[in-house]
Short mmCIF file of C-alpha atoms in Angstrom, two decimals:
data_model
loop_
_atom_site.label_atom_id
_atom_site.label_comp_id
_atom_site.label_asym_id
_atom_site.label_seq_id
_atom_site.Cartn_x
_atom_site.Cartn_y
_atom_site.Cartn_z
CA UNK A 1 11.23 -5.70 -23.02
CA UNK A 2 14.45 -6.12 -21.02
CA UNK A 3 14.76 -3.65 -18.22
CA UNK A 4 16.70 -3.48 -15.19
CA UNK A 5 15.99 -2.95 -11.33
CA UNK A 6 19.00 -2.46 -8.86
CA UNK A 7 17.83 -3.62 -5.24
CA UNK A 8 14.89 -1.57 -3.62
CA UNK A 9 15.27 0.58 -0.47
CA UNK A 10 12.86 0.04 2.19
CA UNK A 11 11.79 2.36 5.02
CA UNK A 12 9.30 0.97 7.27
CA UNK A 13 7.07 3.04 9.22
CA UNK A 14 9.03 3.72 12.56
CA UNK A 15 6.60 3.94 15.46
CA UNK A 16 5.34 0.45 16.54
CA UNK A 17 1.72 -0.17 16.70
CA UNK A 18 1.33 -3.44 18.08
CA UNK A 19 -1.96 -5.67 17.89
CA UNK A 20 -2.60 -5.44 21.96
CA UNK A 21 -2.73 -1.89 21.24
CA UNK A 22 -5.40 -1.48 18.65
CA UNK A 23 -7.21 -3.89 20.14
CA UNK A 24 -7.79 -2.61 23.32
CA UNK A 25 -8.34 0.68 21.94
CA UNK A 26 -10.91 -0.53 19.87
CA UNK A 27 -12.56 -3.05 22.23
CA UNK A 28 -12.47 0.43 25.18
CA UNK A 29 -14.24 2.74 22.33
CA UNK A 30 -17.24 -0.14 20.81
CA UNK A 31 -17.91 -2.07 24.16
CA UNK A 32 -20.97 -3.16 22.71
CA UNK A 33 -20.18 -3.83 19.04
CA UNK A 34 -21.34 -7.35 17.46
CA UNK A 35 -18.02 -8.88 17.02
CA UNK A 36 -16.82 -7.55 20.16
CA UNK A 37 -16.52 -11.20 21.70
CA UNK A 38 -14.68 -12.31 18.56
CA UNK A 39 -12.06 -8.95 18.80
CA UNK A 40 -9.45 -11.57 19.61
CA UNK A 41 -10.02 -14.57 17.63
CA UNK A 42 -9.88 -11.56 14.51
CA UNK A 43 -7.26 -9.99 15.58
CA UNK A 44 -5.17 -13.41 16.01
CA UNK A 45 -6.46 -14.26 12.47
CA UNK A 46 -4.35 -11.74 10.33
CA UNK A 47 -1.11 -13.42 11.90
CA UNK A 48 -0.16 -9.80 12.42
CA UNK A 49 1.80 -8.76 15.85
CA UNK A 50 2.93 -5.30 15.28
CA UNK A 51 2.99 -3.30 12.12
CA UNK A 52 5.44 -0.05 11.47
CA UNK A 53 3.30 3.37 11.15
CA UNK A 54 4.90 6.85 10.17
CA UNK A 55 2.92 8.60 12.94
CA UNK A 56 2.08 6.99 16.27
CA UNK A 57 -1.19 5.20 17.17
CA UNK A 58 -2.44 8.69 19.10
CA UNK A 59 -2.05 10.12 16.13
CA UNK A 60 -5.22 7.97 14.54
CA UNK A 61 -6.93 8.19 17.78
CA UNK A 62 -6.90 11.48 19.66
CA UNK A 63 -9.61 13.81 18.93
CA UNK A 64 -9.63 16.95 16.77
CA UNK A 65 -8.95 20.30 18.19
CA UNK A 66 -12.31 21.35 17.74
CA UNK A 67 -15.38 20.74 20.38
CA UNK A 68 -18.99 19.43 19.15
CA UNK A 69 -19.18 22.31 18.06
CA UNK A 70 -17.08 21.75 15.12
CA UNK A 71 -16.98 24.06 12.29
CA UNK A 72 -20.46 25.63 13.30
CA UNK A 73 -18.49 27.74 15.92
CA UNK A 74 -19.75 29.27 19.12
CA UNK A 75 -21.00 32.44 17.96
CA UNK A 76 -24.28 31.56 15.84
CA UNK A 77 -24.47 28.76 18.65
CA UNK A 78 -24.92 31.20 21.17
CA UNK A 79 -27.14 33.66 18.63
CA UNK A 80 -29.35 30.56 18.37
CA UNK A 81 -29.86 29.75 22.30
CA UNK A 82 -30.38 33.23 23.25
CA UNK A 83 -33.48 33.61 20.69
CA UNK A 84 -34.63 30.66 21.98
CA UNK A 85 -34.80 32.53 25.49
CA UNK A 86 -31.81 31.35 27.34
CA UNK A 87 -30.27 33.44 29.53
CA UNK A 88 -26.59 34.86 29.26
CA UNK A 89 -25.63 32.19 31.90
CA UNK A 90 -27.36 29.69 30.74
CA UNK A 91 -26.02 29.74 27.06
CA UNK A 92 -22.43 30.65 28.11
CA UNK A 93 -22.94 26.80 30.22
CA UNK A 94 -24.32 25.31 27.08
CA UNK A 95 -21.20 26.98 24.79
CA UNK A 96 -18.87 25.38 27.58
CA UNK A 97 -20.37 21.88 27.82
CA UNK A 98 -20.70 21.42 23.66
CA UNK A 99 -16.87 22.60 23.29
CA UNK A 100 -15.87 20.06 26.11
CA UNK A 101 -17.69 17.14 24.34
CA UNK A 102 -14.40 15.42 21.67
CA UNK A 103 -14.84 15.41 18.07
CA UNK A 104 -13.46 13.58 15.70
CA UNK A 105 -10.14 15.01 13.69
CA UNK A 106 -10.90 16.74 10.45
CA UNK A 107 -9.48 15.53 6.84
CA UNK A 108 -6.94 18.36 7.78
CA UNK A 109 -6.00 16.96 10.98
CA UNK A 110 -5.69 13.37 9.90
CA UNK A 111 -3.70 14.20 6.17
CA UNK A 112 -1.61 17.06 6.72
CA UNK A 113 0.80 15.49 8.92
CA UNK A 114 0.24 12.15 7.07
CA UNK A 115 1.34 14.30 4.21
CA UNK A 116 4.69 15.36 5.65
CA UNK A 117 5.36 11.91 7.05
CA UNK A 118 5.09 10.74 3.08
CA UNK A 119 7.45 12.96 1.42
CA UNK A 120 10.17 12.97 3.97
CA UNK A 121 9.94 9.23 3.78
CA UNK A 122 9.56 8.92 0.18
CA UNK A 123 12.63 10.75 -0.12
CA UNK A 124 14.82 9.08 2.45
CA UNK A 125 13.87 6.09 0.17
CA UNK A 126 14.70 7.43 -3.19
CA UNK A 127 18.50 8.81 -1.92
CA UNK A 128 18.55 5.24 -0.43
CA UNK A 129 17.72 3.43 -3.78
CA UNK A 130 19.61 5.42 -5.87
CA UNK A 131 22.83 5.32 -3.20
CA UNK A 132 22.36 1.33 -4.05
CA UNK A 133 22.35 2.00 -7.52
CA UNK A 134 25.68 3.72 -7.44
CA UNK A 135 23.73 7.28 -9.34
CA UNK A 136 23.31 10.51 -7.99
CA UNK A 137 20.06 12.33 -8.39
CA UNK A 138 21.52 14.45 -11.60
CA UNK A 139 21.48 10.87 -13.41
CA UNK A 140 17.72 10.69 -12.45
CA UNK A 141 15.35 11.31 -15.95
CA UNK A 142 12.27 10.28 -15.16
CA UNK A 143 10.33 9.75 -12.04
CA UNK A 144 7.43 7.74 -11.03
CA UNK A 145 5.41 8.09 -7.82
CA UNK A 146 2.72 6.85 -6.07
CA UNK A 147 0.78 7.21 -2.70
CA UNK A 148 -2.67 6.76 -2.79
CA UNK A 149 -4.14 7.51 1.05
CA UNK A 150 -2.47 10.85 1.00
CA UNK A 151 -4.52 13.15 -1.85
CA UNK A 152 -2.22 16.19 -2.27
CA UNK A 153 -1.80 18.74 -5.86
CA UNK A 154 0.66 19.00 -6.45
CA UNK A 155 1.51 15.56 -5.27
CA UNK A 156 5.46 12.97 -4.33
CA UNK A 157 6.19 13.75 -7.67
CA UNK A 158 6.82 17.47 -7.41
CA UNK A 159 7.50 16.96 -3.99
CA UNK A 160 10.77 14.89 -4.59
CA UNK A 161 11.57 16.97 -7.25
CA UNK A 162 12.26 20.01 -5.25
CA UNK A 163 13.60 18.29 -2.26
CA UNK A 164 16.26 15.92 -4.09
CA UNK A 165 16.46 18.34 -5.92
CA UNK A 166 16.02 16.81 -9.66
CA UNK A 167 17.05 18.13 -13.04
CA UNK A 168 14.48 20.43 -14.49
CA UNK A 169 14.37 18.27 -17.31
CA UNK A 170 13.25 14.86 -15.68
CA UNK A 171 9.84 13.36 -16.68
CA UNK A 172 7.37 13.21 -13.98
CA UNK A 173 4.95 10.49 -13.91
CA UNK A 174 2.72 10.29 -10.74
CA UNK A 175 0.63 7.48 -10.10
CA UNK A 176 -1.95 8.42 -7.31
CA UNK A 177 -4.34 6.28 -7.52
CA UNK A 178 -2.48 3.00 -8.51
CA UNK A 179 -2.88 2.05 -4.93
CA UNK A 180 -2.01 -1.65 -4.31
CA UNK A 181 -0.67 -2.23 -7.89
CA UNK A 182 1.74 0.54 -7.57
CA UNK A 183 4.43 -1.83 -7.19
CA UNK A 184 4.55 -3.87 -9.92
CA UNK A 185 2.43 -1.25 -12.66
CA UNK A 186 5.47 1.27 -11.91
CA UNK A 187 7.79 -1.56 -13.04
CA UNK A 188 5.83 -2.37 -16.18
CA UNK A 189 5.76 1.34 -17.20
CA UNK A 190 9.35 1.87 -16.24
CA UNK A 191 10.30 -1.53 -18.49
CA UNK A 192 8.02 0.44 -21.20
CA UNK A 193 10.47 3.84 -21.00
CA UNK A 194 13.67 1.85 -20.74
CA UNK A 195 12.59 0.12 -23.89
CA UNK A 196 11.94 3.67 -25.85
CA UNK A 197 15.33 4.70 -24.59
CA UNK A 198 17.54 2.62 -22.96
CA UNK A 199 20.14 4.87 -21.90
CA UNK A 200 17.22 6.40 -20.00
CA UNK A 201 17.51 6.22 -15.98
CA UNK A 202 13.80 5.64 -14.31
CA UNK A 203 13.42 5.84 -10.28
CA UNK A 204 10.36 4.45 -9.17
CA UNK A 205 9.27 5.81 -5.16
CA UNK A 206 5.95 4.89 -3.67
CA UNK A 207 5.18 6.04 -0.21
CA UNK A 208 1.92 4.87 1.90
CA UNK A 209 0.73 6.05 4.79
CA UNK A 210 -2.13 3.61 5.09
CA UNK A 211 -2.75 3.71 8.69
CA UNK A 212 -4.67 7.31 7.73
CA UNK A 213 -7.49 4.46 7.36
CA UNK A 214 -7.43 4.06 11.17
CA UNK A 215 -11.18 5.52 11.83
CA UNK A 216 -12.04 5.03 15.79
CA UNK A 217 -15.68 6.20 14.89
CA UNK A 218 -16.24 3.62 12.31
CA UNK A 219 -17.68 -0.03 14.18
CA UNK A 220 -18.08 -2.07 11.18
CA UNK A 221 -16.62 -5.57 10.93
CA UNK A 222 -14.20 -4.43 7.79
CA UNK A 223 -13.31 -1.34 9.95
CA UNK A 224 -11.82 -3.63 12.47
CA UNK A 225 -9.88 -5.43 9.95
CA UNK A 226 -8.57 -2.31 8.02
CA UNK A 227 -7.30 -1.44 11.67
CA UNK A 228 -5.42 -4.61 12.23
CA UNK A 229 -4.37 -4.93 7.91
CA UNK A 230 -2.14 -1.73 7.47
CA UNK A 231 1.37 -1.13 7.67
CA UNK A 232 3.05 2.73 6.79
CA UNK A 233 6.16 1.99 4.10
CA UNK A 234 8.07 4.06 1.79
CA UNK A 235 9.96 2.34 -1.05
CA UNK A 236 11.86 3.16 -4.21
CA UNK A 237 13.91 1.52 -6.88
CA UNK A 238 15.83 2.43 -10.21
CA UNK A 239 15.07 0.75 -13.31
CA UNK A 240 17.41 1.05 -16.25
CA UNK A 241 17.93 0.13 -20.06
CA UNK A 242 21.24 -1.39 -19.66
CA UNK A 243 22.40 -4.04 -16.90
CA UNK A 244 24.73 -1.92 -13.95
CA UNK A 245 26.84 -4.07 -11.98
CA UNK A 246 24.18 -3.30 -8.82
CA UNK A 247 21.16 -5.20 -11.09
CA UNK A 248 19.68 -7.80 -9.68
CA UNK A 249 16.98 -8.50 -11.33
CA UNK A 250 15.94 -8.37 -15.23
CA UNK A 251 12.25 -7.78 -16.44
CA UNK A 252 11.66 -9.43 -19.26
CA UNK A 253 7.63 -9.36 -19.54
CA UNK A 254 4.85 -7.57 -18.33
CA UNK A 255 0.87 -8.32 -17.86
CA UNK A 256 -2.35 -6.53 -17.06
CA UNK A 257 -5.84 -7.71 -15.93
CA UNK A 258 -8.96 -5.63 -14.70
CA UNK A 259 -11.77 -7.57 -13.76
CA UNK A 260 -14.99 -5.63 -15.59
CA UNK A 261 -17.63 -4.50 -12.80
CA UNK A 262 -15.92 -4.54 -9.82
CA UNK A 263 -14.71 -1.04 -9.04
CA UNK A 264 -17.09 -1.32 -5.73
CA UNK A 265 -15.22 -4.10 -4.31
CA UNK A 266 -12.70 -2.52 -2.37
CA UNK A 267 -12.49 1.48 -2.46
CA UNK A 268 -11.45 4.40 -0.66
CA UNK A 269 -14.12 7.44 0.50
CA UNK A 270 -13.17 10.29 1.65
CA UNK A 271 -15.76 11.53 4.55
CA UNK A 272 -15.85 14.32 6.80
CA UNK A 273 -13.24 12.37 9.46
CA UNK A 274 -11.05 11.92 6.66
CA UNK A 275 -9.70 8.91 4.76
CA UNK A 276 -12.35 5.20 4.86
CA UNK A 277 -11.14 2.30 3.40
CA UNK A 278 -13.99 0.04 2.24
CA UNK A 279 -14.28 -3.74 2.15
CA UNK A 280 -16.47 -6.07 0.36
CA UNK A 281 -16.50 -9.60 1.34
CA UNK A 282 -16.69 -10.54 -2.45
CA UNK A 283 -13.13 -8.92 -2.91
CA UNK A 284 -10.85 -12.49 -2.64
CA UNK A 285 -12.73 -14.24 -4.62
CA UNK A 286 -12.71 -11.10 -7.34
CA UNK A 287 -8.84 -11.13 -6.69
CA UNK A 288 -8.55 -14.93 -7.18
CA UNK A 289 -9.74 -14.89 -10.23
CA UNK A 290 -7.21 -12.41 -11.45
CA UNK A 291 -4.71 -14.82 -10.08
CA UNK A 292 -6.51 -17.69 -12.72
CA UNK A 293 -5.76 -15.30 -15.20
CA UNK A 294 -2.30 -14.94 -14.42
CA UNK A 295 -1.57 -18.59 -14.28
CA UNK A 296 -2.87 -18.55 -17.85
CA UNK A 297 -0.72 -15.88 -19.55
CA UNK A 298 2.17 -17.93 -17.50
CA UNK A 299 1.06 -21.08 -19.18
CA UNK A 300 0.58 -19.49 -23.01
CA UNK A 301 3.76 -17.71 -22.49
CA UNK A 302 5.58 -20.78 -21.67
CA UNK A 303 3.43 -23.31 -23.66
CA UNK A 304 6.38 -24.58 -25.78
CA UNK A 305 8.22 -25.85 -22.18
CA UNK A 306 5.63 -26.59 -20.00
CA UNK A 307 6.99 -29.66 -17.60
CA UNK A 308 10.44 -27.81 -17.78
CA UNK A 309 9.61 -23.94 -16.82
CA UNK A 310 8.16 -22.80 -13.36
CA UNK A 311 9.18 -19.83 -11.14
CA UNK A 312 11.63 -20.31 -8.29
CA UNK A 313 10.15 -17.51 -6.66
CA UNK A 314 6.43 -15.59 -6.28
CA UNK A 315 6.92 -11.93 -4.87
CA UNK A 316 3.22 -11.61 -4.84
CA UNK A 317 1.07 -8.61 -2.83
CA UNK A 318 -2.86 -10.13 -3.27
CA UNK A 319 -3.90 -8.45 -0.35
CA UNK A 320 -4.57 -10.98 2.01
CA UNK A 321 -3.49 -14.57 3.24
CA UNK A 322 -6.75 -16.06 1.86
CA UNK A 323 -5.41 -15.27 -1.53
CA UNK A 324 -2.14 -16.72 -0.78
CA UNK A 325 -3.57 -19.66 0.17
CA UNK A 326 -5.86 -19.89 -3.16
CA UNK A 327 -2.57 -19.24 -5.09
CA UNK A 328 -0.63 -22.43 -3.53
CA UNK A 329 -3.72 -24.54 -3.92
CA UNK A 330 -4.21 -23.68 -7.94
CA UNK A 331 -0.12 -23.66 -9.19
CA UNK A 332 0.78 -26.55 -10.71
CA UNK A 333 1.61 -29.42 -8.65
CA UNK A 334 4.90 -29.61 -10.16
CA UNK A 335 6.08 -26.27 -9.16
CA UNK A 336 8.11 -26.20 -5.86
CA UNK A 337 7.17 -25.53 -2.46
CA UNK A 338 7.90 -22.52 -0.64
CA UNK A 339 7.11 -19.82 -3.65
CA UNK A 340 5.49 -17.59 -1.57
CA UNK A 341 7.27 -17.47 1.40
CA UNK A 342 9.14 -13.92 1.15
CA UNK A 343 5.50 -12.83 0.44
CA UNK A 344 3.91 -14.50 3.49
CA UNK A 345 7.06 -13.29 5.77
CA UNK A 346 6.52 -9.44 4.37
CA UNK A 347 2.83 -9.78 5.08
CA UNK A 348 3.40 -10.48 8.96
CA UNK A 349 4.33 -7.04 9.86
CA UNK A 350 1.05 -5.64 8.18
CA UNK A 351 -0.31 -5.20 4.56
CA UNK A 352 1.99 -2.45 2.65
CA UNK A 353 -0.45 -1.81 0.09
CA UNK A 354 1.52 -0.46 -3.26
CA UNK A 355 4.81 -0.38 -1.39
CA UNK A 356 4.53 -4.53 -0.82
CA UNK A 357 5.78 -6.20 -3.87
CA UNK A 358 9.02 -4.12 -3.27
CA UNK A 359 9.41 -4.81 0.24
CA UNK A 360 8.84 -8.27 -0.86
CA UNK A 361 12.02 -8.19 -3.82
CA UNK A 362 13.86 -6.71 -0.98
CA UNK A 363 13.61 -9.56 1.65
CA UNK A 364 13.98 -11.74 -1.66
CA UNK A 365 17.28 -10.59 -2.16
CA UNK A 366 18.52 -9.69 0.85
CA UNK A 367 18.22 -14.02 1.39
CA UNK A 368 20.61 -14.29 -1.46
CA UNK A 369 18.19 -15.41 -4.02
CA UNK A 370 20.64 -17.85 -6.82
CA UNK A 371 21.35 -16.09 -10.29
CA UNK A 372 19.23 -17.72 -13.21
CA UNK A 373 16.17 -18.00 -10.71
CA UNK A 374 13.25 -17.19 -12.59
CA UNK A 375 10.77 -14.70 -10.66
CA UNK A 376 7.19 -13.66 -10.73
CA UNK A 377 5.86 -10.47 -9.50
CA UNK A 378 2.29 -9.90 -8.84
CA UNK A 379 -0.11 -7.50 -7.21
CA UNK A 380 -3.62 -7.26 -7.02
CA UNK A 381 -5.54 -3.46 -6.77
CA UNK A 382 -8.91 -1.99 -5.98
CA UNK A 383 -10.91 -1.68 -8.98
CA UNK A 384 -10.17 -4.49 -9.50
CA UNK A 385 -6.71 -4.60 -11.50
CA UNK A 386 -3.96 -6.56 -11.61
CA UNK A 387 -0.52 -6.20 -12.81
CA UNK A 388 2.45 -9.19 -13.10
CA UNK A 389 5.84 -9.28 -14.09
CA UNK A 390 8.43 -12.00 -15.28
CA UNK A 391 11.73 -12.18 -15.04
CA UNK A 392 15.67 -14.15 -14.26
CA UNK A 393 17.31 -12.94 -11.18
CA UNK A 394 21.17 -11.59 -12.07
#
């Protein structure tokens, strides 16, 4: 399977939303919610200070240019009170007070500017990742995207295309709704296409916007936590057939897991205020047991050398640090210490969702990670799917 990834490029999200912030937004607009007396024992819980967004927190909490009223308008609302016998004065005051009361933004007004925010960063990160790479965009042949909080037809894939610009030749793969997993499934399928052709030059760019989430109306429990959880990042990498002297990393085997019956674990709805992310409390323990999994296709695959053979590092995105946790309490005892601490340091400046596991490889090698190590990549998505990778760091 041998493929090839030259160092990622990372573009965190550039306005700085910091805990304080959301939490005394949150704790001014539900006064009277249940966990209101726990708002900062929660928030202190994620081990999250500030997180990067694309857009600034105003953007996720200002109201939407339209009144009450909404999309009803004020003409059939003032038809309506003047057949109910209300004078011309008396409906023009009622028109007045029902435009002054604030509604929440539309889908519109949350993801269209979401929308721009994602390609221009997606494509600061793909000139980025392929300036590391030492290749221009005419070397580009296929693409694969992903952003999964941003719905958009056509979507990054066409997007980069005409704004790199790239050959009119290059494969276009997007990935929409690979959400969490984005990271590591765009590496397996990029290994796959390498493999077929291994003169064949794959750039890999997932963009997230995740803080479109942000709901102010919403005062559930998981809607505080997807407030305090999310981080904006854009990342992107190139994958090849044959080593470059910028490789650091080689792939050398890939592995998938989806975890029948739980697609309602952890899901996105869109409603009329836009973008939801849902929580189920069931979700870890669904996720941990596609870590159990994983362990097992590590032990099978390495069954012939099992006292010798154990990763030097984890670059894992489960989602949370409850996860982590389960995944240092079930390794072996004989692995080493400190596998998971490029993934715990990435995690606290917010969860990246799909963009993670890169931003993860990045801090990995930015530390100066020795050749020969031996790396696993992980990630863990809603539905719920998983996707790892082995490999030997260059």
């Amino acid at each position: 399977m041998a493929a090839y990834l030259c160092p990622p490029a990372v573009i965190h999200g550039e306005n700085a939303v910091e805990t304080g912030q959301i939490v005394a937004e949150v704790r001014d607009r539900h006064p009277h919610a249940p966990w209101a007396p726990r708002i900062d024992g929660i928030a202190a819980s994620t081990g999250i200070e500030t997180r990067g967004w694309m857009l600034p927190l105003q953007a996720a909490t200002a109201p939407g240019g339209a009144g009450a009223l909404g999309a009803v308008g004020s003409g059939p609302a003032q038809e309506a009170l003047a057949r109910e016998g209300f004078t011309e004065q008396d409906v023009e005051r009622a028109i007045a007070a029902l435009e002054a009361i604030p509604a929440p933004q539309t889908v519109q007004e949350r993801t269209a500017p979401a929308w721009e925010a994602v390609q221009n960063y997606g494509e600061r990160a793909a000139r980025g990742a392929l300036q590391t790479a030492g290749l221009d965009v005419g070397d580009v042949d296929c693409l694969i995207t992903s952003h999964s909080t941003t719905p958009a037809l056509p979507g990054l894939d066409v997007a980069l295309a005409n704004r790199l610009p790239l050959r009119s030749d290059v494969m276009l793969l997007p990935a929409t709704q690979w959400a969490c997993v984005a990271g590591t499934r765009s590496l397996a399928l990029a290994a796959d296409l390498v493999a077929a052709d291994p003169d064949r030059v794959v750039l890999v760019v997932i963009a997230e916007a995740l803080s479109t989430t942000y709901q102010p109306a919403d005062d559930t429990l998981e809607s505080l936590i997807v407030r305090l959880l999310f981080a904006d990042t854009a990342v992107a990498a190139v994958v090849t057939g044959r080593r470059r002297p910028e490789s650091v990393l080689r792939l050398d085997a890939a592995w998938h897991h989806t975890l029948p019956g739980t697609q309602d674990l952890h899901r996105l709805e869109t409603r009329a205020d836009g973008t939801h992310f849902v929580m189920d409390r069931r979700g870890p323990r669904a996720v941990q047991e596609t870590v159990t999994a994983m362990w097992e296709w590590l032990r099978v695959r390495y069954q012939d050398d099992p006292d010798a053979w154990h990763p030097d590092v984890l670059l894992a995105h489960p989602g949370g640090t409850r996860v982590l946790e389960y995944m240092e309490q079930t390794m072996p005892d004989t692995w080493p210490s400190g596998l998971l601490d490029f993934s715990r340091d990435s995690y606290t400046s917010g969860n990246r969702g799909g963009a993670a596991v890169f931003d993860i490889l990045r801090r990995a090698h930015d530390a100066g990670l020795k050749p020969g190590s031996r790396a696993v990549l992980y990630a863990a998505a809603p539905g719920l799917t998983a996707t790892a990778l082995e490999g030997e760091w260059l």
